[in-house]
């Protein structure tokens, strides 16, 4: 089986276990409130533009010099009323049954263009949930848990991992063409 298939199975099992209380999840937040950032553009003190994008990460690799790089696919991440509106426009038959976007968020990915970006060696990486020990029983949500870029690489590319990290959206901050921050977006 492919890594993605195994990860998807593991993610499904974990979601089932969390949903039915097989092990506790601390600090539960509603999905709509779990969005840590919006896509923004700002100017830092050095007068360099910083931009934040919401993306799917399609691959995490090291280049020939050993520097980490991500292959990303920008997406539209919507919550609340904006999510409901877009969901109902795309799924008019679901209006009566669901009333709005399931779980309070909606992802739009009409452009599958991939962009490869380098990751700063000291980039901040914040995870919400990942396979810390290899045991489902130990997996729980830890909001904005910092890990190193190298640990993110190892987790993302772990063929035996219990979660498929490519299934989660991420908010990345890019400064001068380099990723300086990666925040995993929790989704139920």
PDB file of C-alpha atoms in Angstrom:
ATOM      1  CA  UNK A   1       0.000   0.000   0.000  1.00  0.00           C
ATOM      2  CA  UNK A   2       1.103   3.540  -0.608  1.00  0.00           C
ATOM      3  CA  UNK A   3       2.120   5.828   2.267  1.00  0.00           C
ATOM      4  CA  UNK A   4      -0.872   8.058   1.538  1.00  0.00           C
ATOM      5  CA  UNK A   5      -3.329   5.159   1.726  1.00  0.00           C
ATOM      6  CA  UNK A   6      -1.916   4.002   5.054  1.00  0.00           C
ATOM      7  CA  UNK A   7      -1.992   7.548   6.393  1.00  0.00           C
ATOM      8  CA  UNK A   8      -5.580   8.048   5.299  1.00  0.00           C
ATOM      9  CA  UNK A   9      -6.610   4.804   7.014  1.00  0.00           C
ATOM     10  CA  UNK A  10      -4.790   5.890  10.172  1.00  0.00           C
ATOM     11  CA  UNK A  11      -6.360   9.343  10.052  1.00  0.00           C
ATOM     12  CA  UNK A  12      -9.814   7.790   9.657  1.00  0.00           C
ATOM     13  CA  UNK A  13      -9.274   5.437  12.590  1.00  0.00           C
ATOM     14  CA  UNK A  14      -8.004   8.287  14.761  1.00  0.00           C
ATOM     15  CA  UNK A  15     -10.990  10.469  13.855  1.00  0.00           C
ATOM     16  CA  UNK A  16     -13.314   7.591  14.739  1.00  0.00           C
ATOM     17  CA  UNK A  17     -11.567   7.042  18.066  1.00  0.00           C
ATOM     18  CA  UNK A  18     -11.599  10.728  19.003  1.00  0.00           C
ATOM     19  CA  UNK A  19     -15.209  11.111  17.889  1.00  0.00           C
ATOM     20  CA  UNK A  20     -16.392   8.214  20.023  1.00  0.00           C
ATOM     21  CA  UNK A  21     -14.272   8.985  23.067  1.00  0.00           C
ATOM     22  CA  UNK A  22     -11.855   6.047  22.997  1.00  0.00           C
ATOM     23  CA  UNK A  23      -9.207   8.378  24.368  1.00  0.00           C
ATOM     24  CA  UNK A  24      -9.502  11.935  25.656  1.00  0.00           C
ATOM     25  CA  UNK A  25      -8.762  15.022  23.661  1.00  0.00           C
ATOM     26  CA  UNK A  26      -7.773  17.970  25.808  1.00  0.00           C
ATOM     27  CA  UNK A  27      -8.593  21.591  25.021  1.00  0.00           C
ATOM     28  CA  UNK A  28     -11.202  20.779  22.395  1.00  0.00           C
ATOM     29  CA  UNK A  29     -11.974  23.726  20.146  1.00  0.00           C
ATOM     30  CA  UNK A  30     -14.811  23.948  17.684  1.00  0.00           C
ATOM     31  CA  UNK A  31     -13.589  23.413  14.119  1.00  0.00           C
ATOM     32  CA  UNK A  32     -14.700  26.844  12.923  1.00  0.00           C
ATOM     33  CA  UNK A  33     -12.692  28.503  15.681  1.00  0.00           C
ATOM     34  CA  UNK A  34      -9.604  26.417  14.931  1.00  0.00           C
ATOM     35  CA  UNK A  35      -8.410  28.674  12.097  1.00  0.00           C
ATOM     36  CA  UNK A  36      -5.226  30.267  13.429  1.00  0.00           C
ATOM     37  CA  UNK A  37      -4.609  32.820  10.690  1.00  0.00           C
ATOM     38  CA  UNK A  38      -6.090  34.496   7.680  1.00  0.00           C
ATOM     39  CA  UNK A  39      -4.130  35.086   4.511  1.00  0.00           C
ATOM     40  CA  UNK A  40      -2.354  38.386   5.019  1.00  0.00           C
ATOM     41  CA  UNK A  41       0.374  40.581   3.700  1.00  0.00           C
ATOM     42  CA  UNK A  42       2.384  42.712   6.081  1.00  0.00           C
ATOM     43  CA  UNK A  43       5.655  44.568   6.216  1.00  0.00           C
ATOM     44  CA  UNK A  44       8.259  43.623   8.796  1.00  0.00           C
ATOM     45  CA  UNK A  45      10.751  45.913  10.508  1.00  0.00           C
ATOM     46  CA  UNK A  46      13.356  45.284   7.803  1.00  0.00           C
ATOM     47  CA  UNK A  47      10.829  46.520   5.213  1.00  0.00           C
ATOM     48  CA  UNK A  48      10.604  43.040   3.641  1.00  0.00           C
ATOM     49  CA  UNK A  49       7.164  41.784   2.699  1.00  0.00           C
ATOM     50  CA  UNK A  50       5.800  38.837   4.663  1.00  0.00           C
ATOM     51  CA  UNK A  51       2.880  36.948   3.200  1.00  0.00           C
ATOM     52  CA  UNK A  52       0.775  34.219   4.767  1.00  0.00           C
ATOM     53  CA  UNK A  53      -0.882  31.617   2.557  1.00  0.00           C
ATOM     54  CA  UNK A  54      -3.052  28.609   3.265  1.00  0.00           C
ATOM     55  CA  UNK A  55      -1.754  25.572   1.411  1.00  0.00           C
ATOM     56  CA  UNK A  56      -1.744  21.836   1.100  1.00  0.00           C
ATOM     57  CA  UNK A  57       1.803  20.509   1.333  1.00  0.00           C
ATOM     58  CA  UNK A  58       2.318  17.908  -1.367  1.00  0.00           C
ATOM     59  CA  UNK A  59       5.902  17.010  -0.492  1.00  0.00           C
ATOM     60  CA  UNK A  60       8.650  17.756   1.996  1.00  0.00           C
ATOM     61  CA  UNK A  61      12.132  17.177   0.597  1.00  0.00           C
ATOM     62  CA  UNK A  62      15.738  18.176   1.068  1.00  0.00           C
ATOM     63  CA  UNK A  63      17.627  19.704  -1.847  1.00  0.00           C
ATOM     64  CA  UNK A  64      21.142  18.646  -2.849  1.00  0.00           C
ATOM     65  CA  UNK A  65      22.624  20.959  -0.189  1.00  0.00           C
ATOM     66  CA  UNK A  66      20.405  19.407   2.506  1.00  0.00           C
ATOM     67  CA  UNK A  67      18.064  22.399   2.835  1.00  0.00           C
ATOM     68  CA  UNK A  68      14.393  21.645   3.427  1.00  0.00           C
ATOM     69  CA  UNK A  69      11.846  22.629   0.783  1.00  0.00           C
ATOM     70  CA  UNK A  70       8.091  22.205   0.495  1.00  0.00           C
ATOM     71  CA  UNK A  71       6.014  21.631  -2.596  1.00  0.00           C
ATOM     72  CA  UNK A  72       2.819  23.568  -1.898  1.00  0.00           C
ATOM     73  CA  UNK A  73      -0.614  24.004  -3.467  1.00  0.00           C
ATOM     74  CA  UNK A  74      -2.435  27.208  -2.439  1.00  0.00           C
ATOM     75  CA  UNK A  75      -6.035  26.786  -1.329  1.00  0.00           C
ATOM     76  CA  UNK A  76      -8.892  28.981  -0.231  1.00  0.00           C
ATOM     77  CA  UNK A  77      -9.658  28.406   3.475  1.00  0.00           C
ATOM     78  CA  UNK A  78     -13.051  29.709   4.641  1.00  0.00           C
ATOM     79  CA  UNK A  79     -14.845  29.586   7.992  1.00  0.00           C
ATOM     80  CA  UNK A  80     -18.190  30.751   9.340  1.00  0.00           C
ATOM     81  CA  UNK A  81     -20.642  32.533   7.057  1.00  0.00           C
ATOM     82  CA  UNK A  82     -18.178  32.721   4.159  1.00  0.00           C
ATOM     83  CA  UNK A  83     -17.719  28.924   4.335  1.00  0.00           C
ATOM     84  CA  UNK A  84     -21.489  28.359   4.446  1.00  0.00           C
ATOM     85  CA  UNK A  85     -22.092  30.645   1.478  1.00  0.00           C
ATOM     86  CA  UNK A  86     -19.450  29.009  -0.732  1.00  0.00           C
ATOM     87  CA  UNK A  87     -20.474  25.498   0.334  1.00  0.00           C
ATOM     88  CA  UNK A  88     -24.134  26.125  -0.483  1.00  0.00           C
ATOM     89  CA  UNK A  89     -23.250  27.692  -3.852  1.00  0.00           C
ATOM     90  CA  UNK A  90     -21.220  24.613  -4.765  1.00  0.00           C
ATOM     91  CA  UNK A  91     -23.683  22.129  -3.201  1.00  0.00           C
ATOM     92  CA  UNK A  92     -27.211  23.553  -3.495  1.00  0.00           C
ATOM     93  CA  UNK A  93     -28.820  20.145  -2.895  1.00  0.00           C
ATOM     94  CA  UNK A  94     -27.152  19.930   0.524  1.00  0.00           C
ATOM     95  CA  UNK A  95     -28.773  23.125   1.840  1.00  0.00           C
ATOM     96  CA  UNK A  96     -31.793  21.418   3.371  1.00  0.00           C
ATOM     97  CA  UNK A  97     -29.901  18.486   4.839  1.00  0.00           C
ATOM     98  CA  UNK A  98     -26.775  20.207   6.137  1.00  0.00           C
ATOM     99  CA  UNK A  99     -27.680  23.899   6.207  1.00  0.00           C
ATOM    100  CA  UNK A 100     -24.061  24.959   5.752  1.00  0.00           C
ATOM    101  CA  UNK A 101     -20.460  23.882   5.539  1.00  0.00           C
ATOM    102  CA  UNK A 102     -19.798  20.679   7.513  1.00  0.00           C
ATOM    103  CA  UNK A 103     -17.672  21.345  10.604  1.00  0.00           C
ATOM    104  CA  UNK A 104     -17.791  25.115   9.979  1.00  0.00           C
ATOM    105  CA  UNK A 105     -15.048  25.309   7.336  1.00  0.00           C
ATOM    106  CA  UNK A 106     -14.796  24.969   3.569  1.00  0.00           C
ATOM    107  CA  UNK A 107     -11.777  24.507   1.313  1.00  0.00           C
ATOM    108  CA  UNK A 108     -11.669  25.669  -2.293  1.00  0.00           C
ATOM    109  CA  UNK A 109      -8.885  24.377  -4.530  1.00  0.00           C
ATOM    110  CA  UNK A 110      -9.657  25.340  -8.115  1.00  0.00           C
ATOM    111  CA  UNK A 111      -6.003  25.847  -9.112  1.00  0.00           C
ATOM    112  CA  UNK A 112      -3.730  22.846  -8.619  1.00  0.00           C
ATOM    113  CA  UNK A 113      -0.533  24.760  -9.438  1.00  0.00           C
ATOM    114  CA  UNK A 114       2.307  23.601  -7.219  1.00  0.00           C
ATOM    115  CA  UNK A 115       4.999  25.947  -5.942  1.00  0.00           C
ATOM    116  CA  UNK A 116       8.266  24.695  -4.427  1.00  0.00           C
ATOM    117  CA  UNK A 117       9.574  26.928  -1.638  1.00  0.00           C
ATOM    118  CA  UNK A 118      12.653  26.659   0.585  1.00  0.00           C
ATOM    119  CA  UNK A 119      12.225  26.517   4.364  1.00  0.00           C
ATOM    120  CA  UNK A 120      14.434  28.624   6.619  1.00  0.00           C
ATOM    121  CA  UNK A 121      16.629  26.446   8.862  1.00  0.00           C
ATOM    122  CA  UNK A 122      15.203  28.282  11.887  1.00  0.00           C
ATOM    123  CA  UNK A 123      11.579  28.341  10.662  1.00  0.00           C
ATOM    124  CA  UNK A 124       8.901  28.151  13.346  1.00  0.00           C
ATOM    125  CA  UNK A 125       6.758  25.008  12.943  1.00  0.00           C
ATOM    126  CA  UNK A 126       3.572  24.726  15.023  1.00  0.00           C
ATOM    127  CA  UNK A 127       1.613  21.470  15.022  1.00  0.00           C
ATOM    128  CA  UNK A 128      -1.836  20.691  16.396  1.00  0.00           C
ATOM    129  CA  UNK A 129      -1.681  16.896  16.171  1.00  0.00           C
ATOM    130  CA  UNK A 130       0.892  14.408  14.912  1.00  0.00           C
ATOM    131  CA  UNK A 131       2.206  10.914  15.593  1.00  0.00           C
ATOM    132  CA  UNK A 132       4.503  11.470  18.573  1.00  0.00           C
ATOM    133  CA  UNK A 133       4.997   7.875  19.744  1.00  0.00           C
ATOM    134  CA  UNK A 134       3.535   5.478  17.164  1.00  0.00           C
ATOM    135  CA  UNK A 135       0.581   4.624  19.447  1.00  0.00           C
ATOM    136  CA  UNK A 136      -2.967   5.814  18.789  1.00  0.00           C
ATOM    137  CA  UNK A 137      -3.563   5.982  22.537  1.00  0.00           C
ATOM    138  CA  UNK A 138      -0.879   8.655  22.922  1.00  0.00           C
ATOM    139  CA  UNK A 139      -2.168  10.884  20.129  1.00  0.00           C
ATOM    140  CA  UNK A 140      -3.900  14.016  21.306  1.00  0.00           C
ATOM    141  CA  UNK A 141      -4.331  17.599  20.236  1.00  0.00           C
ATOM    142  CA  UNK A 142      -1.671  19.949  21.595  1.00  0.00           C
ATOM    143  CA  UNK A 143      -2.429  23.397  20.240  1.00  0.00           C
ATOM    144  CA  UNK A 144       0.500  25.092  18.496  1.00  0.00           C
ATOM    145  CA  UNK A 145       3.126  22.628  19.707  1.00  0.00           C
ATOM    146  CA  UNK A 146       6.511  23.765  18.376  1.00  0.00           C
ATOM    147  CA  UNK A 147       8.705  21.247  16.563  1.00  0.00           C
ATOM    148  CA  UNK A 148      11.847  21.734  14.495  1.00  0.00           C
ATOM    149  CA  UNK A 149      11.777  21.819  10.695  1.00  0.00           C
ATOM    150  CA  UNK A 150      13.811  18.579  10.690  1.00  0.00           C
ATOM    151  CA  UNK A 151      11.259  16.877  12.950  1.00  0.00           C
ATOM    152  CA  UNK A 152       8.478  18.084  10.632  1.00  0.00           C
ATOM    153  CA  UNK A 153      10.359  16.524   7.698  1.00  0.00           C
ATOM    154  CA  UNK A 154      10.707  13.236   9.596  1.00  0.00           C
ATOM    155  CA  UNK A 155       7.034  13.227  10.628  1.00  0.00           C
ATOM    156  CA  UNK A 156       5.737  14.144   7.179  1.00  0.00           C
ATOM    157  CA  UNK A 157       7.855  11.497   5.449  1.00  0.00           C
ATOM    158  CA  UNK A 158       7.316   8.709   8.010  1.00  0.00           C
ATOM    159  CA  UNK A 159       5.903   5.767   5.995  1.00  0.00           C
ATOM    160  CA  UNK A 160       4.731   4.103   9.223  1.00  0.00           C
ATOM    161  CA  UNK A 161       3.130   7.256  10.657  1.00  0.00           C
ATOM    162  CA  UNK A 162      -0.380   6.976  12.046  1.00  0.00           C
ATOM    163  CA  UNK A 163      -1.492  10.299  10.524  1.00  0.00           C
ATOM    164  CA  UNK A 164      -1.152  11.421   6.932  1.00  0.00           C
ATOM    165  CA  UNK A 165       0.147  14.957   7.437  1.00  0.00           C
ATOM    166  CA  UNK A 166      -0.524  15.775   3.771  1.00  0.00           C
ATOM    167  CA  UNK A 167      -4.260  15.630   4.547  1.00  0.00           C
ATOM    168  CA  UNK A 168      -4.071  18.770   6.686  1.00  0.00           C
ATOM    169  CA  UNK A 169      -4.019  22.353   5.430  1.00  0.00           C
ATOM    170  CA  UNK A 170      -1.155  24.549   6.614  1.00  0.00           C
ATOM    171  CA  UNK A 171      -0.730  28.300   6.984  1.00  0.00           C
ATOM    172  CA  UNK A 172       2.736  29.272   5.791  1.00  0.00           C
ATOM    173  CA  UNK A 173       4.432  32.629   6.208  1.00  0.00           C
ATOM    174  CA  UNK A 174       6.853  33.513   3.421  1.00  0.00           C
ATOM    175  CA  UNK A 175       9.478  36.245   3.720  1.00  0.00           C
ATOM    176  CA  UNK A 176      11.803  37.079   0.823  1.00  0.00           C
ATOM    177  CA  UNK A 177      10.735  33.870  -0.941  1.00  0.00           C
ATOM    178  CA  UNK A 178      11.560  31.610   2.033  1.00  0.00           C
ATOM    179  CA  UNK A 179       9.097  29.925   4.406  1.00  0.00           C
ATOM    180  CA  UNK A 180       9.707  31.258   7.924  1.00  0.00           C
ATOM    181  CA  UNK A 181       6.639  29.800   9.661  1.00  0.00           C
ATOM    182  CA  UNK A 182       4.446  26.711   9.185  1.00  0.00           C
ATOM    183  CA  UNK A 183       1.219  26.263  11.185  1.00  0.00           C
ATOM    184  CA  UNK A 184      -0.770  23.060  10.841  1.00  0.00           C
ATOM    185  CA  UNK A 185      -4.521  23.731  10.577  1.00  0.00           C
ATOM    186  CA  UNK A 186      -6.475  21.294  12.728  1.00  0.00           C
ATOM    187  CA  UNK A 187      -9.464  19.759  10.984  1.00  0.00           C
ATOM    188  CA  UNK A 188     -11.845  17.281  12.573  1.00  0.00           C
TER     189      UNK A 188
END
